[in-house]
Amino acid sequence: MKRSFQKGFTLIELMIVVAIIGILAAVALPAYQDYTIRAKVSEAVIAGSSAKGVLSEAFQSDGITGLSAAATAINATPFAQKASKYVINYCVGAAVTTPTAADCAATGAIANWIVSVAISATAGNGIPTSLDGQTIVLSPNVQGVTPVATSLGAVDWACTSTTNQAATARGLANRPLGTLLAKYAPSECR
């Protein structure tokens, strides 16, 4: 007697494979969406880096007087020159919810030289609109604390969102919180 061999997959085997793929997709998709948002939000850190560079150089050249002069110059820069697809604006001064023209123009607020970068979240740029205007905060530290007239050394920057665990772990005392949810912030800013 001749036996016939089955070729192909049974319906049950195919259903099991589809179920496994569905479970993997259900787990991976939200993680991937958070990752893509974090990648876009990282542009805020890059935008703030230009202010960090100017402020660090000003501190090395002229101490806190240089920091204040550089902060005034950064804040006087028009929004159009600081904005991008993912960044509304950034200002130097107190940690603010959404840096506006009034926040940038407030001369008394620059005493602590904190850079607040506001996220631009629109329907067209892929960042959820609920994140519009939320901030990442970059704070200068010299020898682990806010710079003062007698401070000497390099400027180290703390980056924070709604948490400041990374800055705390690095021993930085000047680390006010931003308003961006930590799960959307780059790892340095969590």
PDB file of C-alpha atoms in Angstrom:
ATOM      1  CA  MET A   1       0.000   0.000   0.000  1.00  0.00           C
ATOM      2  CA  LYS A   2       1.181   3.402  -0.885  1.00  0.00           C
ATOM      3  CA  ARG A   3       0.902   6.210   1.689  1.00  0.00           C
ATOM      4  CA  SER A   4       0.418   9.790   0.670  1.00  0.00           C
ATOM      5  CA  PHE A   5       2.408  12.405   2.542  1.00  0.00           C
ATOM      6  CA  GLN A   6       0.830  15.649   3.544  1.00  0.00           C
ATOM      7  CA  LYS A   7       2.426  18.768   2.105  1.00  0.00           C
ATOM      8  CA  GLY A   8       1.913  22.260   3.572  1.00  0.00           C
ATOM      9  CA  PHE A   9       0.594  23.487   6.901  1.00  0.00           C
ATOM     10  CA  THR A  10      -2.613  22.717   8.687  1.00  0.00           C
ATOM     11  CA  LEU A  11      -5.088  25.438   9.580  1.00  0.00           C
ATOM     12  CA  ILE A  12      -4.221  25.155  13.286  1.00  0.00           C
ATOM     13  CA  GLU A  13      -0.524  25.653  12.603  1.00  0.00           C
ATOM     14  CA  LEU A  14      -1.230  28.763  10.548  1.00  0.00           C
ATOM     15  CA  MET A  15      -3.527  30.176  13.240  1.00  0.00           C
ATOM     16  CA  ILE A  16      -0.812  29.664  15.870  1.00  0.00           C
ATOM     17  CA  VAL A  17       1.726  31.541  13.744  1.00  0.00           C
ATOM     18  CA  VAL A  18      -0.711  34.420  13.162  1.00  0.00           C
ATOM     19  CA  ALA A  19      -1.469  34.603  16.898  1.00  0.00           C
ATOM     20  CA  ILE A  20       2.243  34.766  17.762  1.00  0.00           C
ATOM     21  CA  ILE A  21       2.833  37.523  15.211  1.00  0.00           C
ATOM     22  CA  GLY A  22      -0.167  39.436  16.598  1.00  0.00           C
ATOM     23  CA  ILE A  23       1.146  39.240  20.155  1.00  0.00           C
ATOM     24  CA  LEU A  24       4.619  40.396  19.108  1.00  0.00           C
ATOM     25  CA  ALA A  25       3.138  43.315  17.159  1.00  0.00           C
ATOM     26  CA  ALA A  26       0.947  44.328  20.116  1.00  0.00           C
ATOM     27  CA  VAL A  27       4.041  44.548  22.324  1.00  0.00           C
ATOM     28  CA  ALA A  28       6.439  46.073  19.800  1.00  0.00           C
ATOM     29  CA  LEU A  29       4.239  48.772  18.263  1.00  0.00           C
ATOM     30  CA  PRO A  30       3.797  50.968  21.375  1.00  0.00           C
ATOM     31  CA  ALA A  31       7.505  50.679  22.168  1.00  0.00           C
ATOM     32  CA  TYR A  32       8.390  51.682  18.614  1.00  0.00           C
ATOM     33  CA  GLN A  33       5.991  54.656  18.737  1.00  0.00           C
ATOM     34  CA  ASP A  34       7.621  55.918  21.956  1.00  0.00           C
ATOM     35  CA  TYR A  35      11.031  55.440  20.343  1.00  0.00           C
ATOM     36  CA  THR A  36      10.109  57.530  17.286  1.00  0.00           C
ATOM     37  CA  ILE A  37       8.748  60.305  19.519  1.00  0.00           C
ATOM     38  CA  ARG A  38      11.969  60.232  21.596  1.00  0.00           C
ATOM     39  CA  ALA A  39      14.016  60.521  18.403  1.00  0.00           C
ATOM     40  CA  LYS A  40      12.076  63.630  17.362  1.00  0.00           C
ATOM     41  CA  VAL A  41      12.219  65.138  20.846  1.00  0.00           C
ATOM     42  CA  SER A  42      15.995  64.675  20.892  1.00  0.00           C
ATOM     43  CA  GLU A  43      16.102  67.638  18.500  1.00  0.00           C
ATOM     44  CA  ALA A  44      15.154  69.757  21.515  1.00  0.00           C
ATOM     45  CA  VAL A  45      18.354  68.668  23.235  1.00  0.00           C
ATOM     46  CA  ILE A  46      20.291  69.566  20.089  1.00  0.00           C
ATOM     47  CA  ALA A  47      18.615  73.001  19.965  1.00  0.00           C
ATOM     48  CA  GLY A  48      19.474  73.557  23.614  1.00  0.00           C
ATOM     49  CA  SER A  49      23.054  72.490  22.905  1.00  0.00           C
ATOM     50  CA  SER A  50      23.662  75.634  20.895  1.00  0.00           C
ATOM     51  CA  ALA A  51      22.707  77.703  23.967  1.00  0.00           C
ATOM     52  CA  LYS A  52      24.793  75.397  26.182  1.00  0.00           C
ATOM     53  CA  GLY A  53      27.851  75.990  24.012  1.00  0.00           C
ATOM     54  CA  VAL A  54      27.471  79.766  24.053  1.00  0.00           C
ATOM     55  CA  LEU A  55      26.878  79.843  27.818  1.00  0.00           C
ATOM     56  CA  SER A  56      29.775  77.490  28.589  1.00  0.00           C
ATOM     57  CA  GLU A  57      32.165  79.551  26.495  1.00  0.00           C
ATOM     58  CA  ALA A  58      30.916  82.775  28.104  1.00  0.00           C
ATOM     59  CA  PHE A  59      31.491  81.325  31.586  1.00  0.00           C
ATOM     60  CA  GLN A  60      35.046  80.261  30.721  1.00  0.00           C
ATOM     61  CA  SER A  61      35.785  83.721  29.294  1.00  0.00           C
ATOM     62  CA  ASP A  62      34.095  85.981  31.836  1.00  0.00           C
ATOM     63  CA  GLY A  63      32.497  83.970  34.672  1.00  0.00           C
ATOM     64  CA  ILE A  64      28.925  84.719  35.689  1.00  0.00           C
ATOM     65  CA  THR A  65      29.076  88.158  34.062  1.00  0.00           C
ATOM     66  CA  GLY A  66      29.699  86.411  30.761  1.00  0.00           C
ATOM     67  CA  LEU A  67      26.859  83.957  31.484  1.00  0.00           C
ATOM     68  CA  SER A  68      24.409  86.816  32.016  1.00  0.00           C
ATOM     69  CA  ALA A  69      25.549  88.649  28.872  1.00  0.00           C
ATOM     70  CA  ALA A  70      25.283  85.469  26.786  1.00  0.00           C
ATOM     71  CA  ALA A  71      21.828  84.714  28.235  1.00  0.00           C
ATOM     72  CA  THR A  72      20.620  88.187  27.304  1.00  0.00           C
ATOM     73  CA  ALA A  73      21.924  87.744  23.750  1.00  0.00           C
ATOM     74  CA  ILE A  74      20.289  84.310  23.375  1.00  0.00           C
ATOM     75  CA  ASN A  75      16.967  85.608  24.661  1.00  0.00           C
ATOM     76  CA  ALA A  76      17.110  88.563  22.258  1.00  0.00           C
ATOM     77  CA  THR A  77      17.385  86.192  19.285  1.00  0.00           C
ATOM     78  CA  PRO A  78      14.052  86.126  17.394  1.00  0.00           C
ATOM     79  CA  PHE A  79      11.873  83.022  17.695  1.00  0.00           C
ATOM     80  CA  ALA A  80      12.143  82.346  13.968  1.00  0.00           C
ATOM     81  CA  GLN A  81      15.887  81.758  14.317  1.00  0.00           C
ATOM     82  CA  LYS A  82      15.464  79.313  17.223  1.00  0.00           C
ATOM     83  CA  ALA A  83      12.351  77.405  16.119  1.00  0.00           C
ATOM     84  CA  SER A  84      12.366  74.208  14.081  1.00  0.00           C
ATOM     85  CA  LYS A  85       9.977  71.445  13.097  1.00  0.00           C
ATOM     86  CA  TYR A  86      10.119  69.976  16.628  1.00  0.00           C
ATOM     87  CA  VAL A  87      11.098  73.005  18.749  1.00  0.00           C
ATOM     88  CA  ILE A  88       8.899  76.036  19.491  1.00  0.00           C
ATOM     89  CA  ASN A  89      11.535  78.109  21.248  1.00  0.00           C
ATOM     90  CA  TYR A  90      14.208  78.077  23.915  1.00  0.00           C
ATOM     91  CA  CYS A  91      15.045  80.691  26.517  1.00  0.00           C
ATOM     92  CA  VAL A  92      17.655  81.174  29.197  1.00  0.00           C
ATOM     93  CA  GLY A  93      16.307  81.955  32.643  1.00  0.00           C
ATOM     94  CA  ALA A  94      14.081  80.294  35.163  1.00  0.00           C
ATOM     95  CA  ALA A  95      12.577  76.945  34.238  1.00  0.00           C
ATOM     96  CA  VAL A  96       9.327  77.946  32.548  1.00  0.00           C
ATOM     97  CA  THR A  97       6.411  75.889  31.307  1.00  0.00           C
ATOM     98  CA  THR A  98       6.466  77.193  27.729  1.00  0.00           C
ATOM     99  CA  PRO A  99       9.145  79.747  26.862  1.00  0.00           C
ATOM    100  CA  THR A 100       7.320  82.711  25.333  1.00  0.00           C
ATOM    101  CA  ALA A 101       8.526  86.116  24.162  1.00  0.00           C
ATOM    102  CA  ALA A 102       7.729  87.512  27.627  1.00  0.00           C
ATOM    103  CA  ASP A 103       9.780  84.758  29.314  1.00  0.00           C
ATOM    104  CA  CYS A 104      12.711  85.399  27.002  1.00  0.00           C
ATOM    105  CA  ALA A 105      12.515  89.163  27.549  1.00  0.00           C
ATOM    106  CA  ALA A 106      12.364  88.957  31.370  1.00  0.00           C
ATOM    107  CA  THR A 107      15.818  90.239  32.319  1.00  0.00           C
ATOM    108  CA  GLY A 108      15.547  89.355  36.011  1.00  0.00           C
ATOM    109  CA  ALA A 109      14.893  85.711  35.222  1.00  0.00           C
ATOM    110  CA  ILE A 110      18.350  84.968  33.776  1.00  0.00           C
ATOM    111  CA  ALA A 111      20.091  84.833  37.155  1.00  0.00           C
ATOM    112  CA  ASN A 112      20.242  81.020  37.158  1.00  0.00           C
ATOM    113  CA  TRP A 113      21.019  80.513  33.418  1.00  0.00           C
ATOM    114  CA  ILE A 114      18.642  77.584  32.963  1.00  0.00           C
ATOM    115  CA  VAL A 115      17.834  76.736  29.331  1.00  0.00           C
ATOM    116  CA  SER A 116      14.171  75.746  28.806  1.00  0.00           C
ATOM    117  CA  VAL A 117      13.424  74.174  25.423  1.00  0.00           C
ATOM    118  CA  ALA A 118       9.743  73.904  24.411  1.00  0.00           C
ATOM    119  CA  ILE A 119       8.616  71.021  22.198  1.00  0.00           C
ATOM    120  CA  SER A 120       6.512  71.742  19.113  1.00  0.00           C
ATOM    121  CA  ALA A 121       3.880  69.024  18.770  1.00  0.00           C
ATOM    122  CA  THR A 122       1.518  69.301  15.835  1.00  0.00           C
ATOM    123  CA  ALA A 123      -0.654  66.872  13.906  1.00  0.00           C
ATOM    124  CA  GLY A 124       1.837  67.016  11.040  1.00  0.00           C
ATOM    125  CA  ASN A 125       5.153  66.388  12.791  1.00  0.00           C
ATOM    126  CA  GLY A 126       4.408  63.046  14.463  1.00  0.00           C
ATOM    127  CA  ILE A 127       4.625  64.161  18.093  1.00  0.00           C
ATOM    128  CA  PRO A 128       1.324  63.819  19.994  1.00  0.00           C
ATOM    129  CA  THR A 129      -0.314  67.240  20.300  1.00  0.00           C
ATOM    130  CA  SER A 130      -0.728  66.709  24.045  1.00  0.00           C
ATOM    131  CA  LEU A 131       3.036  67.304  24.318  1.00  0.00           C
ATOM    132  CA  ASP A 132       2.888  70.742  22.654  1.00  0.00           C
ATOM    133  CA  GLY A 133       4.784  73.320  24.699  1.00  0.00           C
ATOM    134  CA  GLN A 134       6.201  70.849  27.199  1.00  0.00           C
ATOM    135  CA  THR A 135       9.827  71.475  28.135  1.00  0.00           C
ATOM    136  CA  ILE A 136      13.188  69.872  28.600  1.00  0.00           C
ATOM    137  CA  VAL A 137      15.393  71.841  30.996  1.00  0.00           C
ATOM    138  CA  LEU A 138      19.184  72.155  30.771  1.00  0.00           C
ATOM    139  CA  SER A 139      20.882  73.547  33.893  1.00  0.00           C
ATOM    140  CA  PRO A 140      24.520  74.624  34.335  1.00  0.00           C
ATOM    141  CA  ASN A 141      26.589  73.194  37.175  1.00  0.00           C
ATOM    142  CA  VAL A 142      30.149  74.103  38.099  1.00  0.00           C
ATOM    143  CA  GLN A 143      31.672  71.673  40.570  1.00  0.00           C
ATOM    144  CA  GLY A 144      28.197  70.165  40.971  1.00  0.00           C
ATOM    145  CA  VAL A 145      26.278  73.346  41.898  1.00  0.00           C
ATOM    146  CA  THR A 146      24.823  76.498  40.309  1.00  0.00           C
ATOM    147  CA  PRO A 147      27.657  78.830  39.185  1.00  0.00           C
ATOM    148  CA  VAL A 148      28.495  81.746  41.489  1.00  0.00           C
ATOM    149  CA  ALA A 149      31.037  84.580  41.263  1.00  0.00           C
ATOM    150  CA  THR A 150      33.784  82.456  42.829  1.00  0.00           C
ATOM    151  CA  SER A 151      33.135  79.334  40.719  1.00  0.00           C
ATOM    152  CA  LEU A 152      36.043  77.887  38.780  1.00  0.00           C
ATOM    153  CA  GLY A 153      36.109  74.919  36.444  1.00  0.00           C
ATOM    154  CA  ALA A 154      34.174  73.473  33.565  1.00  0.00           C
ATOM    155  CA  VAL A 155      30.427  73.767  33.167  1.00  0.00           C
ATOM    156  CA  ASP A 156      28.583  70.447  33.426  1.00  0.00           C
ATOM    157  CA  TRP A 157      24.959  70.388  32.271  1.00  0.00           C
ATOM    158  CA  ALA A 158      22.027  68.606  33.878  1.00  0.00           C
ATOM    159  CA  CYS A 159      19.176  67.671  31.538  1.00  0.00           C
ATOM    160  CA  THR A 160      15.751  67.004  33.056  1.00  0.00           C
ATOM    161  CA  SER A 161      12.192  66.228  32.033  1.00  0.00           C
ATOM    162  CA  THR A 162       9.552  65.428  34.672  1.00  0.00           C
ATOM    163  CA  THR A 163      12.316  63.451  36.386  1.00  0.00           C
ATOM    164  CA  ASN A 164      15.968  64.177  37.113  1.00  0.00           C
ATOM    165  CA  GLN A 165      17.361  60.750  37.964  1.00  0.00           C
ATOM    166  CA  ALA A 166      20.258  60.916  35.492  1.00  0.00           C
ATOM    167  CA  ALA A 167      21.389  64.332  36.780  1.00  0.00           C
ATOM    168  CA  THR A 168      21.021  63.180  40.394  1.00  0.00           C
ATOM    169  CA  ALA A 169      23.121  60.086  39.665  1.00  0.00           C
ATOM    170  CA  ARG A 170      25.831  62.350  38.235  1.00  0.00           C
ATOM    171  CA  GLY A 171      25.896  64.406  41.465  1.00  0.00           C
ATOM    172  CA  LEU A 172      24.537  67.628  39.955  1.00  0.00           C
ATOM    173  CA  ALA A 173      22.641  69.801  42.444  1.00  0.00           C
ATOM    174  CA  ASN A 174      21.233  72.360  39.973  1.00  0.00           C
ATOM    175  CA  ARG A 175      18.566  70.239  38.281  1.00  0.00           C
ATOM    176  CA  PRO A 176      15.082  71.841  38.138  1.00  0.00           C
ATOM    177  CA  LEU A 177      12.418  69.753  36.429  1.00  0.00           C
ATOM    178  CA  GLY A 178      10.941  70.255  32.982  1.00  0.00           C
ATOM    179  CA  THR A 179       7.392  69.350  31.983  1.00  0.00           C
ATOM    180  CA  LEU A 180       7.962  66.709  29.284  1.00  0.00           C
ATOM    181  CA  LEU A 181       7.008  63.178  30.342  1.00  0.00           C
ATOM    182  CA  ALA A 182      10.146  61.166  31.055  1.00  0.00           C
ATOM    183  CA  LYS A 183       9.158  58.299  28.729  1.00  0.00           C
ATOM    184  CA  TYR A 184       9.461  60.689  25.761  1.00  0.00           C
ATOM    185  CA  ALA A 185      12.748  62.258  26.871  1.00  0.00           C
ATOM    186  CA  PRO A 186      16.209  61.055  25.805  1.00  0.00           C
ATOM    187  CA  SER A 187      17.839  58.855  28.460  1.00  0.00           C
ATOM    188  CA  GLU A 188      20.167  61.678  29.578  1.00  0.00           C
ATOM    189  CA  CYS A 189      17.101  63.768  30.459  1.00  0.00           C
ATOM    190  CA  ARG A 190      15.244  61.221  32.572  1.00  0.00           C
TER     191      ARG A 190
END
